[in-house]
Every structure is written in C-alpha cells, then in structure tokens.
C-alpha cells in the first residue's frame, strides 16, 4: 500500500542487549481514507532496493480493513545471537 496514510516509512528501532540481543522495529500508520484488505508487511533491506527481491523480512497476517483515522502498528522482533 502506498496511499491513504499507509506507505513506506522508516520504523523506530530499539535494541536491548540486556534482553539477549533483541532488536525491535515498529511503525504505526494512520489511515487517511478507507483501505481494504491490509494483510502483509515487509522490511526492505535497502531504501534504494524497494522491490520484492529487496525484502529483509516479509509476512502475511489476517486481513484487516481500515477506515479514516484507523491505526495499524507493525512490529518486527528479532533475536540476535
């Protein structure tokens, strides 16, 4: 999705070595109009390689429909070792 307030954005990155190397990347989006069938999210491995082959991580989830002012937060959690 690249419209209605839900488009590619840089997420907030938190790293905590105390909790065994946990890396959390999170971004909240607010819809500015109706958006149907939001059901996947991905992390690109490069700002300049924003294509299907440029994903670092990608996943699907149960489809949700957003209307104006609805929010969705995408959270990625990685454990580094």
Coordinates of N, CA, C and O in Angstrom, one line a residue:
X1 N 0.9 -1.2 0.0 CA 0.0 0.0 0.0 C 0.9 1.2 0.0 O 1.8 1.3 0.8
X2 N 0.6 2.1 -0.8 CA 1.4 3.4 -0.9 C 0.4 4.6 -1.0 O 0.6 5.4 -1.9
X3 N -0.6 4.6 -0.2 CA -1.6 5.7 -0.3 C -2.4 5.8 1.0 O -2.3 4.9 1.9
X4 N -3.2 6.8 1.2 CA -4.1 7.0 2.3 C -3.4 6.9 3.7 O -4.0 6.4 4.6
X5 N -2.2 7.4 3.7 CA -1.5 7.5 5.0 C -0.7 6.2 5.4 O -0.1 6.2 6.4
X6 N -0.9 5.2 4.5 CA -0.2 3.9 4.8 C 0.8 3.7 3.6 O 0.4 3.2 2.6
X7 N 2.0 4.1 3.8 CA 3.0 4.0 2.8 C 4.4 3.7 3.5 O 4.5 3.7 4.7
X8 N 5.4 3.4 2.7 CA 6.7 3.0 3.2 C 7.2 4.1 4.1 O 7.2 5.3 3.8
X9 N 7.6 3.7 5.3 CA 8.2 4.6 6.3 C 9.3 4.0 7.0 O 9.4 2.7 7.1
X10 N 10.2 4.8 7.6 CA 11.2 4.2 8.4 C 10.7 4.0 9.8 O 10.0 4.8 10.4
X11 N 10.9 2.8 10.3 CA 10.4 2.4 11.7 C 11.3 2.8 12.8 O 12.5 3.2 12.6
X12 N 10.8 2.9 14.0 CA 11.6 3.1 15.2 C 12.3 1.9 15.5 O 11.7 0.8 15.7
X13 N 13.6 2.0 15.7 CA 14.4 0.8 16.0 C 14.9 0.9 17.5 O 15.4 1.9 17.9
X14 N 14.7 -0.2 18.2 CA 15.1 -0.4 19.6 C 16.0 -1.6 19.7 O 15.6 -2.7 19.2
X15 N 17.1 -1.5 20.3 CA 18.0 -2.7 20.5 C 18.3 -2.7 22.0 O 18.7 -1.7 22.6
X16 N 18.1 -3.9 22.6 CA 18.4 -4.1 24.0 C 19.3 -5.3 24.2 O 18.7 -6.4 24.1
X17 N 20.6 -5.2 24.4 CA 21.4 -6.3 24.6 C 21.2 -7.0 25.9 O 21.5 -8.2 26.0
X18 N 20.6 -6.3 26.9 CA 20.3 -7.0 28.1 C 19.3 -8.1 28.0 O 19.3 -9.1 28.6
X19 N 18.3 -7.9 27.1 CA 17.3 -8.9 26.8 C 17.7 -9.9 25.7 O 17.0 -10.2 24.8
X20 N 19.0 -10.3 25.8 CA 19.5 -11.3 24.9 C 19.5 -10.9 23.4 O 19.2 -11.6 22.6
X21 N 19.9 -9.6 23.2 CA 20.1 -9.2 21.8 C 18.8 -9.1 21.1 O 18.7 -9.5 19.9
X22 N 17.8 -8.5 21.6 CA 16.5 -8.3 21.0 C 16.5 -7.0 20.2 O 16.8 -5.9 20.7
X23 N 16.1 -7.1 18.9 CA 16.0 -5.9 18.0 C 14.5 -5.8 17.7 O 13.9 -6.8 17.2
X24 N 13.9 -4.7 18.0 CA 12.5 -4.4 17.7 C 12.4 -3.2 16.7 O 13.0 -2.2 17.0
X25 N 11.7 -3.4 15.6 CA 11.4 -2.4 14.7 C 9.9 -2.2 14.6 O 9.2 -3.2 14.4
X26 N 9.4 -1.0 14.9 CA 8.0 -0.7 15.0 C 7.6 0.5 14.2 O 8.3 1.5 14.3
X27 N 6.4 0.5 13.6 CA 5.9 1.7 12.9 C 4.4 1.7 13.0 O 3.8 0.7 12.7
X28 N 3.8 2.8 13.4 CA 2.3 2.9 13.5 C 1.9 3.7 12.2 O 2.6 4.7 11.9
X29 N 0.8 3.4 11.7 CA 0.3 4.0 10.5 C -1.2 4.4 10.8 O -1.9 3.7 11.4
X30 N -1.6 5.6 10.3 CA -2.9 6.1 10.5 C -3.5 6.3 9.1 O -3.0 7.0 8.3
X31 N -4.6 5.6 8.8 CA -5.2 5.7 7.5 C -5.9 7.1 7.4 O -6.5 7.6 8.3
X32 N -5.8 7.6 6.2 CA -6.4 8.9 5.9 C -7.7 8.8 5.0 O -8.3 9.7 4.7
X33 N -8.0 7.5 4.7 CA -9.2 7.2 4.0 C -9.4 5.7 4.1 O -8.6 5.0 4.7
X34 N -10.4 5.1 3.5 CA -10.7 3.7 3.6 C -9.6 2.9 2.8 O -9.3 3.2 1.6
X35 N -9.2 1.8 3.4 CA -8.2 0.9 2.7 C -8.7 -0.5 3.0 O -8.9 -0.9 4.1
X36 N -8.9 -1.3 2.0 CA -9.4 -2.7 2.2 C -8.3 -3.7 2.1 O -7.3 -3.5 1.5
X37 N -8.5 -4.8 2.9 CA -7.6 -6.0 2.8 C -6.1 -5.7 3.0 O -5.3 -6.1 2.2
X38 N -5.8 -5.1 4.1 CA -4.4 -5.0 4.5 C -4.0 -6.3 5.1 O -4.7 -6.8 6.1
X39 N -3.0 -7.0 4.5 CA -2.8 -8.4 5.0 C -1.3 -8.8 4.9 O -1.0 -10.0 5.1
X40 N -0.4 -7.8 4.7 CA 1.0 -8.2 4.6 C 1.9 -7.0 5.0 O 1.4 -5.9 4.8
X41 N 3.1 -7.3 5.5 CA 4.0 -6.3 5.8 C 5.4 -6.8 5.5 O 5.7 -8.0 5.5
X42 N 6.3 -5.9 5.2 CA 7.7 -6.3 4.9 C 8.7 -5.2 5.3 O 8.3 -4.1 5.5
X43 N 9.9 -5.7 5.5 CA 11.0 -4.8 5.8 C 12.0 -4.9 4.6 O 12.4 -6.0 4.2
X44 N 12.3 -3.7 4.0 CA 13.2 -3.7 2.9 C 14.6 -3.7 3.4 O 14.9 -3.2 4.5
X45 N 15.6 -4.3 2.7 CA 16.9 -4.4 3.1 C 17.7 -3.2 2.7 O 18.9 -3.0 3.0
X46 N 17.0 -2.3 1.9 CA 17.7 -1.1 1.4 C 16.6 -0.1 1.0 O 15.6 -0.5 0.5
X47 N 16.9 1.2 1.2 CA 16.0 2.2 0.7 C 16.0 2.3 -0.8 O 14.9 2.5 -1.4
X48 N 17.1 2.0 -1.4 CA 17.1 2.1 -2.9 C 16.7 0.8 -3.6 O 16.4 0.8 -4.8
X49 N 16.6 -0.3 -2.9 CA 16.2 -1.6 -3.5 C 14.8 -2.0 -3.0 O 14.6 -3.0 -2.4
X50 N 13.8 -1.1 -3.2 CA 12.5 -1.3 -2.6 C 11.6 -2.1 -3.6 O 10.6 -1.6 -4.2
X51 N 12.1 -3.3 -3.9 CA 11.3 -4.2 -4.8 C 11.1 -5.5 -4.0 O 11.6 -5.7 -2.9
X52 N 10.3 -6.4 -4.6 CA 10.0 -7.7 -4.0 C 11.3 -8.5 -3.6 O 11.3 -9.2 -2.7
X53 N 12.4 -8.3 -4.4 CA 13.6 -9.0 -4.1 C 14.4 -8.3 -3.1 O 15.4 -8.9 -2.7
X54 N 14.0 -7.1 -2.7 CA 14.8 -6.4 -1.7 C 14.3 -6.5 -0.3 O 14.7 -5.7 0.6
X55 N 13.5 -7.5 0.0 CA 12.9 -7.7 1.4 C 14.0 -8.3 2.3 O 14.6 -9.4 1.9
X56 N 14.1 -7.8 3.5 CA 14.8 -8.5 4.6 C 13.9 -9.4 5.3 O 14.3 -10.5 5.7
X57 N 12.7 -9.0 5.5 CA 11.6 -9.8 6.1 C 10.3 -9.5 5.5 O 10.1 -8.3 5.1
X58 N 9.4 -10.5 5.5 CA 8.1 -10.3 4.9 C 7.1 -11.3 5.5 O 7.5 -12.4 5.8
X59 N 5.9 -10.9 5.8 CA 5.0 -11.8 6.4 C 3.5 -11.4 6.1 O 3.3 -10.2 5.8
X60 N 2.6 -12.3 6.1 CA 1.2 -12.1 6.0 C 0.5 -12.2 7.3 O 1.0 -12.9 8.2
X61 N -0.7 -11.6 7.4 CA -1.5 -11.8 8.6 C -2.9 -11.7 8.2 O -3.3 -11.4 7.1
X62 N -3.8 -11.9 9.2 CA -5.3 -11.9 8.9 C -5.6 -10.5 8.4 O -5.3 -9.5 8.9
X63 N -6.4 -10.5 7.3 CA -6.8 -9.3 6.6 C -7.6 -8.4 7.5 O -8.5 -8.8 8.2
X64 N -7.2 -7.1 7.4 CA -8.0 -6.1 8.2 C -8.3 -4.9 7.2 O -7.6 -4.6 6.3
X65 N -9.5 -4.4 7.4 CA -10.0 -3.2 6.6 C -9.8 -2.0 7.5 O -10.2 -2.0 8.6
X66 N -9.2 -0.9 6.9 CA -9.0 0.3 7.7 C -9.9 1.4 7.1 O -10.1 1.4 5.9
X67 N -10.5 2.2 7.9 CA -11.2 3.4 7.5 C -10.5 4.6 8.0 O -9.5 4.5 8.8
X68 N -10.9 5.8 7.6 CA -10.3 7.0 8.0 C -10.0 7.1 9.5 O -10.9 6.8 10.3
X69 N -8.8 7.4 9.9 CA -8.3 7.5 11.3 C -8.1 6.2 12.0 O -7.7 6.2 13.1
X70 N -8.3 5.1 11.4 CA -7.9 3.8 12.0 C -6.4 3.7 12.0 O -5.7 4.3 11.1
X71 N -5.9 3.0 13.0 CA -4.4 2.9 13.1 C -4.1 1.4 13.1 O -4.8 0.6 13.6
X72 N -2.9 1.1 12.5 CA -2.3 -0.2 12.5 C -0.9 -0.1 12.8 O -0.2 0.9 12.3
X73 N -0.4 -0.9 13.7 CA 1.0 -0.9 14.1 C 1.7 -2.2 13.7 O 1.1 -3.3 14.0
X74 N 2.8 -2.1 12.9 CA 3.5 -3.2 12.5 C 4.8 -3.3 13.4 O 5.5 -2.3 13.5
X75 N 5.0 -4.5 14.0 CA 6.1 -4.7 14.9 C 6.9 -5.9 14.5 O 6.3 -7.0 14.3
X76 N 8.2 -5.8 14.2 CA 9.1 -6.9 13.9 C 10.0 -7.1 15.1 O 10.6 -6.1 15.6
X77 N 10.1 -8.3 15.6 CA 11.0 -8.6 16.7 C 12.0 -9.7 16.2 O 11.6 -10.7 15.8
X78 N 13.3 -9.4 16.4 CA 14.4 -10.3 16.0 C 15.2 -10.6 17.2 O 15.6 -9.6 18.0
X79 N 15.6 -11.8 17.4 CA 16.6 -12.2 18.5 C 17.9 -12.5 17.8 O 18.0 -13.4 17.0
X80 N 18.9 -11.7 18.2 CA 20.2 -11.8 17.6 C 21.1 -12.7 18.5 O 21.1 -12.6 19.7
X81 N 21.9 -13.5 17.9 CA 22.8 -14.4 18.7 C 24.2 -14.5 18.0 O 24.3 -14.1 16.9

